[in-house]
Coordinates of C-alpha atoms in Angstrom, one line a residue:
Chain X
M484 CA -135.6 58.4 104.3
D485 CA -133.3 56.0 102.5
P486 CA -133.2 52.5 103.8
T487 CA -129.9 51.4 105.4
T488 CA -127.8 49.1 103.2
R489 CA -125.5 46.4 104.3
T490 CA -122.8 44.2 102.7
Q491 CA -124.6 40.9 102.6
Q492 CA -122.1 39.4 100.2
P493 CA -118.9 40.4 98.5
I494 CA -119.3 41.5 94.8
V495 CA -115.9 42.3 93.2
T496 CA -113.4 40.1 95.0
G497 CA -109.7 39.4 95.3
T498 CA -108.4 35.9 96.2
S499 CA -105.6 34.8 98.5
V500 CA -102.9 36.9 100.1
L501 CA -99.8 35.3 101.5
G502 CA -97.4 36.7 104.1
I503 CA -94.2 35.5 105.7
K504 CA -91.5 36.7 108.1
Y505 CA -87.9 36.3 106.9
K506 CA -84.4 37.3 108.0
D507 CA -84.6 41.0 107.3
G508 CA -88.3 41.7 107.7
V509 CA -91.7 40.6 106.2
M510 CA -92.9 39.9 102.7
L511 CA -96.4 39.8 101.3
A512 CA -97.7 38.4 97.9
A513 CA -101.0 38.7 96.1
D514 CA -102.2 38.5 92.5
T515 CA -103.8 41.5 90.8
L516 CA -107.1 40.0 89.7
A517 CA -110.4 41.4 90.8
S518 CA -113.2 38.9 90.0
Y519 CA -116.9 39.5 89.5
G520 CA -118.2 36.1 90.5
S521 CA -116.5 33.7 88.1
L522 CA -115.7 36.5 85.6
A523 CA -112.1 37.7 85.6
R524 CA -113.4 41.3 85.6
F525 CA -110.4 43.6 86.4
R526 CA -106.9 42.1 85.8
D527 CA -104.7 44.9 87.1
V528 CA -106.0 45.8 90.5
E529 CA -103.3 46.3 93.2
R530 CA -104.3 44.7 96.5
L531 CA -101.0 45.3 98.4
I532 CA -100.6 48.8 99.7
K533 CA -98.2 50.8 101.8
V534 CA -99.6 52.3 105.0
G535 CA -97.3 54.9 106.4
G536 CA -93.5 54.4 106.3
T537 CA -93.1 51.0 107.9
T538 CA -96.3 49.0 107.2
I539 CA -97.8 47.1 104.3
I540 CA -101.3 45.5 104.1
G541 CA -102.8 43.1 101.6
A542 CA -106.5 42.3 101.3
S543 CA -108.6 39.6 100.0
G544 CA -112.4 39.7 99.7
D545 CA -114.5 42.7 98.6
I546 CA -112.4 45.2 96.7
S547 CA -114.7 48.2 97.3
D548 CA -114.6 47.5 101.1
F549 CA -110.8 47.4 100.8
Q550 CA -110.8 50.7 99.0
Y551 CA -112.9 52.2 101.8
I552 CA -110.5 50.8 104.4
T553 CA -107.6 52.3 102.4
H554 CA -109.4 55.7 102.5
L555 CA -109.9 55.4 106.3
L556 CA -106.2 54.5 106.8
E557 CA -105.2 57.5 104.7
K558 CA -107.4 59.7 106.9
I559 CA -105.9 58.6 110.2
L560 CA -102.3 58.8 108.8
I561 CA -102.9 62.4 107.8
K562 CA -104.4 63.2 111.3
E563 CA -101.5 61.4 112.9
S564 CA -98.9 63.4 111.0
N565 CA -100.7 66.7 111.6
T566 CA -100.3 66.3 115.4
E567 CA -96.5 66.5 114.9
D568 CA -95.9 64.8 118.3
G569 CA -93.0 62.6 117.2
H570 CA -95.2 59.5 117.3
Q571 CA -96.0 57.4 114.3
L572 CA -98.2 54.4 113.5
Y573 CA -96.3 51.2 113.2
A574 CA -97.6 47.8 112.0
R575 CA -99.0 46.7 115.3
H576 CA -101.0 49.9 115.7
I577 CA -102.5 49.5 112.2
H578 CA -103.3 45.9 113.0
E579 CA -105.0 46.9 116.3
Y580 CA -107.0 49.7 114.5
L581 CA -108.1 47.3 111.8
G582 CA -109.1 44.7 114.4
R583 CA -111.3 47.1 116.2
L584 CA -112.7 48.5 113.0
M585 CA -113.7 45.1 111.7
Y586 CA -115.1 43.9 115.0
G587 CA -117.1 47.1 115.4
R588 CA -118.6 46.7 111.9
R589 CA -119.4 43.0 112.5
S590 CA -121.1 43.9 115.8
K591 CA -123.4 46.3 113.8
H592 CA -124.2 43.3 111.5
N593 CA -122.6 45.4 108.6
P594 CA -119.2 43.8 108.0
L595 CA -116.4 45.0 105.8
W596 CA -116.0 41.8 103.8
N597 CA -112.3 41.3 103.8
S598 CA -109.4 39.2 105.2
I599 CA -106.4 41.4 105.7
I600 CA -102.7 40.7 106.3
V601 CA -100.7 43.4 108.0
G602 CA -96.9 43.3 107.9
G603 CA -94.1 45.6 108.8
I604 CA -92.0 46.9 111.7
K605 CA -93.7 46.1 115.0
D606 CA -93.2 49.4 116.9
G607 CA -90.8 52.1 117.8
E608 CA -88.4 49.4 119.3
G609 CA -88.2 47.7 115.9
G610 CA -88.9 44.0 115.4
K611 CA -91.0 42.2 112.7
F612 CA -94.7 42.1 112.7
L613 CA -97.1 39.9 110.7
G614 CA -100.8 39.8 111.6
F615 CA -104.2 39.0 110.3
V616 CA -107.7 40.5 110.6
D617 CA -111.0 39.3 109.1
L618 CA -114.6 40.4 108.7
Q619 CA -115.6 38.9 112.1
G620 CA -112.9 40.8 113.9
T621 CA -110.7 37.7 114.4
T622 CA -107.1 38.7 114.9
Y623 CA -103.8 36.8 115.2
E624 CA -100.1 37.0 114.6
S625 CA -98.0 34.3 113.1
S626 CA -94.7 33.9 111.2
T627 CA -96.7 32.7 108.1
I628 CA -100.2 33.8 107.2
A629 CA -102.4 33.0 104.2
T630 CA -106.0 34.0 103.4
G631 CA -108.7 32.3 101.5
Y632 CA -107.7 29.3 99.4
G633 CA -104.1 30.1 100.3
S634 CA -104.8 29.0 103.9
Y635 CA -105.5 25.5 102.6
I636 CA -103.0 25.3 99.7
A637 CA -100.1 27.6 100.5
Q638 CA -100.1 27.7 104.3
P639 CA -98.6 24.2 104.8
L640 CA -95.9 25.0 102.2
L641 CA -95.1 28.3 103.9
R642 CA -95.0 26.7 107.4
K643 CA -92.6 24.0 106.1
A644 CA -90.3 26.6 104.6
V645 CA -90.5 29.3 107.4
E646 CA -91.4 27.9 110.9
G647 CA -88.2 28.0 113.0
R648 CA -86.3 29.9 110.3
E649 CA -87.8 33.3 110.7
D650 CA -84.4 34.8 111.4
S651 CA -82.3 32.9 108.9
L652 CA -84.5 32.7 105.7
T653 CA -82.8 35.0 103.1
E654 CA -84.6 37.5 100.9
E655 CA -83.9 35.3 97.8
E656 CA -85.4 32.2 99.6
A657 CA -88.4 34.3 100.7
I658 CA -89.1 35.4 97.2
K659 CA -88.7 31.9 95.9
V660 CA -91.1 30.3 98.4
L661 CA -93.7 33.0 97.8
D662 CA -93.5 32.8 94.0
D663 CA -93.7 29.0 94.2
C664 CA -96.8 29.2 96.4
M665 CA -98.5 31.8 94.2
R666 CA -97.8 29.5 91.2
V667 CA -99.4 26.5 93.0
L668 CA -102.4 28.7 93.8
F669 CA -102.6 29.8 90.2
Y670 CA -102.7 26.1 89.1
R671 CA -105.4 25.2 91.6
D672 CA -107.5 28.3 92.4
A673 CA -109.8 29.1 89.6
R674 CA -110.3 32.7 90.8
S675 CA -106.6 33.6 90.6
S676 CA -104.2 35.0 88.0
N677 CA -100.5 34.6 87.3
K678 CA -99.9 38.3 87.4
I679 CA -98.7 39.0 90.9
Q680 CA -97.0 41.6 93.2
R681 CA -94.8 41.3 96.2
A682 CA -94.4 43.8 99.0
T683 CA -91.4 43.9 101.3
V684 CA -90.7 45.7 104.5
N685 CA -87.1 45.7 105.9
A686 CA -84.4 48.1 107.2
S687 CA -84.4 49.9 103.8
G688 CA -88.1 50.6 104.0
V689 CA -91.1 49.6 102.0
T690 CA -90.8 48.1 98.5
I691 CA -93.8 47.0 96.4
T692 CA -92.9 45.4 93.1
D693 CA -94.6 46.3 89.8
P694 CA -97.0 43.5 88.7
Y695 CA -95.1 40.7 87.0
D696 CA -96.0 37.4 85.4
L697 CA -95.2 34.0 86.9
E698 CA -93.8 31.4 84.5
T699 CA -96.1 28.4 84.3
E700 CA -95.7 25.0 82.7
W701 CA -98.8 23.4 81.2
G702 CA -97.0 20.7 79.1
F703 CA -98.3 18.0 81.5
A704 CA -101.9 18.9 80.4
E705 CA -101.3 17.2 77.0
S706 CA -101.3 13.8 78.6
I707 CA -104.3 14.2 80.9
R708 CA -107.4 12.4 79.8
G709 CA -110.7 12.8 81.7
Y710 CA -110.4 13.9 85.3
G711 CA -106.7 13.1 85.8
A712 CA -107.0 9.3 85.5
T713 CA -103.6 7.9 84.4
D714 CA -104.7 5.1 82.1
Chain L
M713 CA -142.7 1.1 88.8
F714 CA -141.5 4.7 88.6
A715 CA -141.6 4.9 92.4
Y716 CA -138.6 2.6 92.3
E717 CA -136.8 4.4 89.5
Q718 CA -133.2 5.1 90.5
Q719 CA -132.2 8.7 91.1
Q720 CA -129.4 9.9 88.8
Q721 CA -126.2 9.6 90.8
S722 CA -123.5 12.1 90.1
S723 CA -120.0 10.6 89.5
C724 CA -118.2 14.0 89.5
P725 CA -117.9 16.4 92.3
V726 CA -121.4 17.9 93.1
K727 CA -121.6 21.6 93.0
A728 CA -122.2 22.6 96.6
P729 CA -123.8 25.9 97.4
V730 CA -121.4 28.5 98.7
E731 CA -122.2 29.9 102.1
H732 CA -122.3 33.7 101.9
R733 CA -124.8 34.7 104.6
F734 CA -122.9 36.6 107.2
S735 CA -122.5 35.1 110.6
P736 CA -121.0 37.4 113.3
Y737 CA -119.9 34.4 115.3
T738 CA -117.0 31.9 114.9
D739 CA -115.5 29.3 117.2
N740 CA -111.8 29.5 117.7
G741 CA -111.6 26.4 119.9
G742 CA -109.1 25.9 122.8
T743 CA -109.3 24.6 126.3
T744 CA -109.0 26.5 129.6
L745 CA -108.8 25.2 133.2
A746 CA -108.6 26.6 136.7
I747 CA -107.9 24.9 140.0
A748 CA -108.1 26.5 143.5
G749 CA -105.9 25.4 146.3
D750 CA -106.0 26.4 150.0
D751 CA -103.7 29.4 149.4
F752 CA -103.1 29.4 145.7
C753 CA -104.8 29.2 142.3
V754 CA -103.7 27.8 139.0
I755 CA -105.3 29.1 135.8
A756 CA -104.2 27.6 132.4
G757 CA -105.1 27.5 128.8
D758 CA -103.6 26.2 125.5
T759 CA -102.5 28.8 123.0
R760 CA -103.7 27.3 119.7
Q761 CA -106.2 29.4 117.7
S762 CA -108.2 27.4 115.2
E763 CA -111.0 28.1 112.7
G764 CA -112.7 25.0 111.1
Y765 CA -110.0 22.5 110.3
S766 CA -107.3 25.2 110.0
I767 CA -104.8 26.4 112.7
N768 CA -104.6 30.2 112.5
T769 CA -101.6 30.5 114.8
R770 CA -99.8 28.4 117.4
Y771 CA -99.5 31.2 119.9
A772 CA -102.6 33.4 120.6
P773 CA -102.9 33.7 124.4
K774 CA -106.5 33.5 125.7
V775 CA -105.7 33.6 129.4
Y776 CA -105.3 37.1 130.7
Q777 CA -103.7 38.5 133.9
L778 CA -106.0 41.3 134.9
S779 CA -104.9 44.5 136.7
N780 CA -106.6 43.6 140.0
G781 CA -104.5 40.4 140.4
A782 CA -107.2 38.0 139.1
V783 CA -106.7 35.8 136.0
L784 CA -109.3 35.3 133.4
A785 CA -109.4 32.4 130.9
T786 CA -111.5 32.9 127.8
G787 CA -112.6 30.3 125.3
G788 CA -114.9 30.3 122.3
M789 CA -114.7 33.2 120.0
Y790 CA -111.3 34.9 120.3
A791 CA -112.5 38.4 119.0
D792 CA -115.3 38.5 121.6
G793 CA -112.8 37.4 124.3
V794 CA -110.4 40.2 123.4
T795 CA -113.3 42.7 123.5
L796 CA -114.6 41.4 126.8
V797 CA -111.1 41.7 128.4
K798 CA -110.8 45.3 127.2
M799 CA -114.2 46.1 128.7
I800 CA -113.2 44.5 132.0
E801 CA -109.9 46.3 132.2
Q802 CA -111.7 49.6 131.6
R803 CA -114.2 48.9 134.4
L804 CA -111.3 47.9 136.7
E805 CA -109.7 51.2 136.0
W806 CA -112.9 53.2 136.7
Y807 CA -113.3 51.2 140.0
R808 CA -109.7 52.3 141.0
H809 CA -110.5 55.9 140.3
A810 CA -113.8 55.8 142.2
H811 CA -112.7 53.8 145.2
A812 CA -108.9 54.1 145.4
K813 CA -108.5 50.3 145.8
E814 CA -108.4 47.2 143.6
M815 CA -111.6 45.4 142.9
S816 CA -111.8 42.1 144.9
C817 CA -112.1 38.8 143.1
G818 CA -115.6 38.2 144.4
A819 CA -116.8 41.7 143.1
L820 CA -115.2 41.0 139.8
A821 CA -116.9 37.7 139.6
Q822 CA -120.3 39.4 140.0
M823 CA -119.4 42.2 137.6
L824 CA -118.4 39.8 134.9
S825 CA -121.8 38.1 135.2
T826 CA -123.5 41.4 134.8
I827 CA -121.4 42.5 131.8
L828 CA -122.2 39.2 130.1
Y829 CA -125.9 39.4 130.9
H830 CA -126.1 43.0 129.5
K831 CA -125.4 41.4 126.2
R832 CA -128.1 38.7 126.6
M833 CA -129.7 39.4 123.2
F834 CA -126.3 39.5 121.3
P835 CA -124.0 37.5 123.6
Y836 CA -120.3 37.4 123.8
Y837 CA -119.6 33.9 122.6
V838 CA -117.1 33.2 125.3
W839 CA -116.9 30.6 128.1
N840 CA -115.1 32.3 130.9
T841 CA -113.2 30.9 133.9
L842 CA -112.0 33.3 136.5
G843 CA -109.3 32.4 139.0
G844 CA -107.6 34.2 141.8
L845 CA -107.5 34.6 145.6
D846 CA -110.5 35.7 147.7
E847 CA -110.4 38.3 150.5
E848 CA -109.1 35.6 153.0
G849 CA -106.3 34.6 150.6
K850 CA -108.0 31.3 149.6
G851 CA -108.0 30.1 146.0
A852 CA -111.2 30.9 144.1
V853 CA -112.5 29.7 140.8
Y854 CA -115.6 30.9 139.0
S855 CA -117.0 29.6 135.7
Y856 CA -119.5 31.2 133.3
D857 CA -121.6 30.5 130.3
P858 CA -121.8 33.1 127.5
V859 CA -124.9 34.9 129.0
G860 CA -123.5 35.3 132.6
N861 CA -124.8 32.2 134.4
Y862 CA -122.0 31.6 136.9
E863 CA -121.0 29.4 139.8
K864 CA -118.1 29.2 142.3
H865 CA -116.0 26.0 142.2
K866 CA -112.8 24.5 143.5
W867 CA -111.8 23.4 139.9
N868 CA -113.2 23.8 136.4
C869 CA -112.3 23.0 132.8
S870 CA -114.2 24.4 129.8
G871 CA -113.7 24.8 126.1
S872 CA -113.2 22.3 123.3
A873 CA -111.7 19.6 125.5
G874 CA -113.7 20.6 128.6
H875 CA -115.8 17.4 128.5
L876 CA -112.6 15.3 128.3
V877 CA -110.8 16.9 131.1
Q878 CA -113.5 17.7 133.7
P879 CA -114.1 14.1 134.9
F880 CA -110.3 13.7 135.1
L881 CA -110.2 16.7 137.4
D882 CA -113.2 15.4 139.4
N883 CA -111.1 12.3 140.1
Q884 CA -107.6 13.8 140.5
I885 CA -108.5 17.1 142.2
G886 CA -111.9 16.4 143.8
F887 CA -110.8 12.8 144.6
S888 CA -114.2 11.4 143.7
H889 CA -114.4 7.6 144.0
Q890 CA -111.1 7.6 146.0
R891 CA -110.5 6.6 149.6
E892 CA -107.7 9.0 150.3
K893 CA -108.3 12.8 150.1
P894 CA -104.8 14.3 150.5
T895 CA -104.2 18.1 150.6
L896 CA -103.3 19.5 147.2
T897 CA -99.9 21.1 146.8
M898 CA -99.2 23.5 144.0
E899 CA -96.6 21.1 142.5
R900 CA -99.3 18.4 142.4
V901 CA -101.8 20.8 140.7
V902 CA -99.3 21.9 138.2
Q903 CA -98.5 18.3 137.3
V904 CA -102.2 17.3 137.0
T905 CA -102.7 20.4 134.8
K906 CA -99.9 19.4 132.4
D907 CA -101.1 15.8 132.3
A908 CA -104.6 17.1 131.5
F909 CA -103.5 19.2 128.6
T910 CA -101.0 16.7 127.1
S911 CA -103.9 14.1 127.2
A912 CA -106.5 16.5 125.8
T913 CA -104.0 17.4 123.0
E914 CA -104.0 13.7 121.9
R915 CA -107.7 13.6 121.4
D916 CA -108.9 17.1 120.7
I917 CA -107.8 18.7 117.4
Y918 CA -108.5 22.2 118.8
T919 CA -106.1 21.9 121.7
G920 CA -102.3 22.0 121.4
D921 CA -99.1 23.9 120.5
Y922 CA -98.4 25.5 124.0
L923 CA -99.8 25.4 127.5
E924 CA -99.8 28.8 129.3
M925 CA -100.1 28.6 133.1
F926 CA -100.6 31.3 135.7
L927 CA -99.7 30.4 139.3
V928 CA -101.4 32.8 141.7
T929 CA -100.1 33.1 145.3
K930 CA -100.1 35.9 147.8
E931 CA -96.5 36.6 146.7
G932 CA -97.6 37.3 143.2
I933 CA -98.3 35.7 139.8
Q934 CA -95.9 33.5 137.9
K935 CA -96.5 32.8 134.2
T936 CA -95.1 29.6 132.6
L937 CA -95.1 28.3 129.0
T938 CA -94.9 24.5 128.3
D939 CA -94.7 22.7 125.0
L940 CA -97.7 20.7 123.7
K941 CA -97.8 18.6 120.5
K942 CA -98.0 20.8 117.4
D943 CA -99.7 18.2 115.1

């Protein structure tokens, strides 16, 4: 009999994912790097995916665990559509499912090593949804969410830009704040890349951009001597 | 001589080992409180959800109105709290089907202890406070530790600011060290509860954002939301 194996540590990993609510819906951003420890192993891995017609999810943490989760979601979406009962899975249902999945696995001491952001249309009544799930089964909803290093570096910037403006922030402003935060993360997070994607859910459905490069400015580096000392 | 040789001191950031061993537990902080009056009960909790030094969200309710008319306040690990409440709701439904009546507050109090103790070897990391009205319509408060040890009180406060608030309640609700022992009105209890939480918010970083209160009387249950400081 084969011994049972468990995820004791993540191997190929993705870094931060960011998510915000804005005027017309929700928007997620993540880079496309899959690291192998400190090695930038795969530079074109898409970590934002569409789940059904009204939901997007973005994952940080172990990439293979995320691909397994993607597979599970595809299975339940097929099952759901085969019933043809007029019901469909909205963002809050996907979030609940992932919450129970992650909690169930942590309770077996065999976690799926991810932090996941779920965004989209809340339910059949409409409304925006932005939620979080992690490997311990912790769940919450908020108008701004960031995983990993993003929770330290980007979350304060996102809260400043979004809190209290969830219903007035325009799409252009939302894109700008996410691009700016991803750029700051690229400057400071050594496991990140400047090749990013954005995913949007609004009245016109789900859109996921092709990967694009963020413009960066390294001119200031010329004048830095030592560890940032100014003299 | 070499015994006194100075150890090489590092002047740059020391490489700290990265924690990668899986822990199924986390502490999401928060404070809960319950006070029983002669014919009412007030159960309250803040709505902040934290992890380490980060605030996950400003609104994640951890006080639940149960289907039998009791109110359960959960603190500690949020995911375990959510799971425990799902378990309880299922058991309340089975009780209704089996006995064609609602479970009494006292019966629920014993059942909660049993549910918690059944997970003695892998506990729900939750500090519960149960509030409601007993069979005679008098206010009742029960408090629990994670493994089901419980006790009936007139007032209780637990969670991250429990040790700050409990002695305040002993004095203002139990009138310890006071000459006068006036009868408690609901208005007075609500005011003491608000004062307890605004003060706890000043000193405890895990308490804040909003205060959610449930006012239980024989007429029904009223839910209120009050602002707390968001810093």
